[in-house]
């Protein structure tokens, strides 16, 4: 039966016409666009208090549309408030296409919360940026909006951090660091084109496979985000010697060697080199988990919100309210 074509059930009514009390059990449906989804979000969802977490892998926009309609139809308006959807997967484009498909469902019962966090990129990027804003305040370096920022790594985390910083009005450069790319310059041009087209941010891209290019970029930067693959060191000590001071550096790679030599996983705005303050991956990781937990709890209770990267940043900032 095609759920979109039949009259939705009223609260307390089942398809057999039997009246039952409206279910307030909270259910989270996780739609992953990949075949092997991470267990991370499942664990957090149960810890956030969901009564049930249902996983669907290899989800396409069409699948998502059908699954959401079926869930809304079966739960009625009240139950739909306690029904949340979480979109994951490594590919940002695929996850965002799933979100669009759900948003396009024309149903008055779509009062559920939708969280999108492909590969943890939205919450990680939001945590990095909110933490950096706080670090700039504590080090009296001013506001992030006026800063020149460089992001190393063009994976999901690097791309979303770039988008958020671009939307804040920062001067942003995203750099590809992988020396194994066949045509790095062409690749990074493609990344910049994609970010402009999909997210409407005007940023610069540089291929920086070696020390020389990285030093050049770092001399110009006030804030540095290291989001390359796990275990890949992007900035070593000799580079730190060459780039001047008055900088904040954030590293999200928790697998040794870390992305920045000299940074420790738990660093929390520690001076790692004269005039350079570091924030380590465990500090960001804790904040990311706290943020995801907050979002999952809110979504479970409230309904009717779309937790995209912009709302993630707002929520990440709220974690620091009262910190100053
Ligand atoms: N601390 C936390 O809470 C947290 C949460 C989520 C993710 N993370 C970490 O954040 C980082 C970014 O995550 P992601 O999913 O966006 O990244 P990713 O897709 O795993 O990798 C990011 C980039 O690393 C670069 N890379 C791959 N192999 C390389 C090599 N041999 N040499 C140099 N660069 C190489 C790639 O090229 P380009 O440099 O050309 O782009 C890739 O785009 C990862 O280290 C991940 O573990 C941390």
PDB file of C-alpha atoms in Angstrom, residues 28-46 53-59 86-91 117-121 123-124 156 288-289 292 296:
ATOM      1  CA  UNK A  28      15.512   7.050  15.695  1.00  0.00           C
ATOM      2  CA  UNK A  29      15.819   5.880  12.110  1.00  0.00           C
ATOM      3  CA  UNK A  30      19.391   6.076  10.859  1.00  0.00           C
ATOM      4  CA  UNK A  31      19.768   6.244   7.089  1.00  0.00           C
ATOM      5  CA  UNK A  32      23.319   5.659   5.945  1.00  0.00           C
ATOM      6  CA  UNK A  33      24.272   6.045   2.306  1.00  0.00           C
ATOM      7  CA  UNK A  34      27.075   3.485   2.706  1.00  0.00           C
ATOM      8  CA  UNK A  35      27.092  -0.269   3.164  1.00  0.00           C
ATOM      9  CA  UNK A  36      28.902  -0.423   6.496  1.00  0.00           C
ATOM     10  CA  UNK A  37      27.732   2.297   8.785  1.00  0.00           C
ATOM     11  CA  UNK A  38      29.675   3.338  11.860  1.00  0.00           C
ATOM     12  CA  UNK A  39      28.564   2.043  15.251  1.00  0.00           C
ATOM     13  CA  UNK A  40      29.443   5.436  16.770  1.00  0.00           C
ATOM     14  CA  UNK A  41      26.114   7.138  16.123  1.00  0.00           C
ATOM     15  CA  UNK A  42      24.141   4.050  17.223  1.00  0.00           C
ATOM     16  CA  UNK A  43      25.848   4.030  20.633  1.00  0.00           C
ATOM     17  CA  UNK A  44      25.334   7.760  21.131  1.00  0.00           C
ATOM     18  CA  UNK A  45      21.684   7.472  20.124  1.00  0.00           C
ATOM     19  CA  UNK A  46      20.950   4.824  22.759  1.00  0.00           C
ATOM     20  CA  UNK A  53      17.364   2.826  16.938  1.00  0.00           C
ATOM     21  CA  UNK A  54      16.726   1.370  13.486  1.00  0.00           C
ATOM     22  CA  UNK A  55      19.481   1.209  10.889  1.00  0.00           C
ATOM     23  CA  UNK A  56      19.155   1.268   7.134  1.00  0.00           C
ATOM     24  CA  UNK A  57      22.243   1.049   4.938  1.00  0.00           C
ATOM     25  CA  UNK A  58      22.794   1.927   1.259  1.00  0.00           C
ATOM     26  CA  UNK A  59      19.867   4.335   1.508  1.00  0.00           C
ATOM     27  CA  UNK A  86      19.490  10.716  11.206  1.00  0.00           C
ATOM     28  CA  UNK A  87      21.335  10.850   7.880  1.00  0.00           C
ATOM     29  CA  UNK A  88      24.924   9.585   7.673  1.00  0.00           C
ATOM     30  CA  UNK A  89      27.485   8.311   5.170  1.00  0.00           C
ATOM     31  CA  UNK A  90      30.905   9.415   3.965  1.00  0.00           C
ATOM     32  CA  UNK A  91      29.682  11.158   0.832  1.00  0.00           C
ATOM     33  CA  UNK A 117      25.875  14.425  10.092  1.00  0.00           C
ATOM     34  CA  UNK A 118      27.720  12.597   7.316  1.00  0.00           C
ATOM     35  CA  UNK A 119      30.798  10.844   8.749  1.00  0.00           C
ATOM     36  CA  UNK A 120      30.462  13.112  11.813  1.00  0.00           C
ATOM     37  CA  UNK A 121      31.614  16.018   9.630  1.00  0.00           C
ATOM     38  CA  UNK A 123      29.319  18.065  14.355  1.00  0.00           C
ATOM     39  CA  UNK A 124      33.131  17.830  14.154  1.00  0.00           C
ATOM     40  CA  UNK A 156      34.032  15.738   4.698  1.00  0.00           C
ATOM     41  CA  UNK A 288      31.884  16.789  19.249  1.00  0.00           C
ATOM     42  CA  UNK A 289      30.393  13.973  21.373  1.00  0.00           C
ATOM     43  CA  UNK A 292      25.992  15.208  19.115  1.00  0.00           C
ATOM     44  CA  UNK A 296      20.142  13.743  19.714  1.00  0.00           C
TER      45      UNK A 296
END
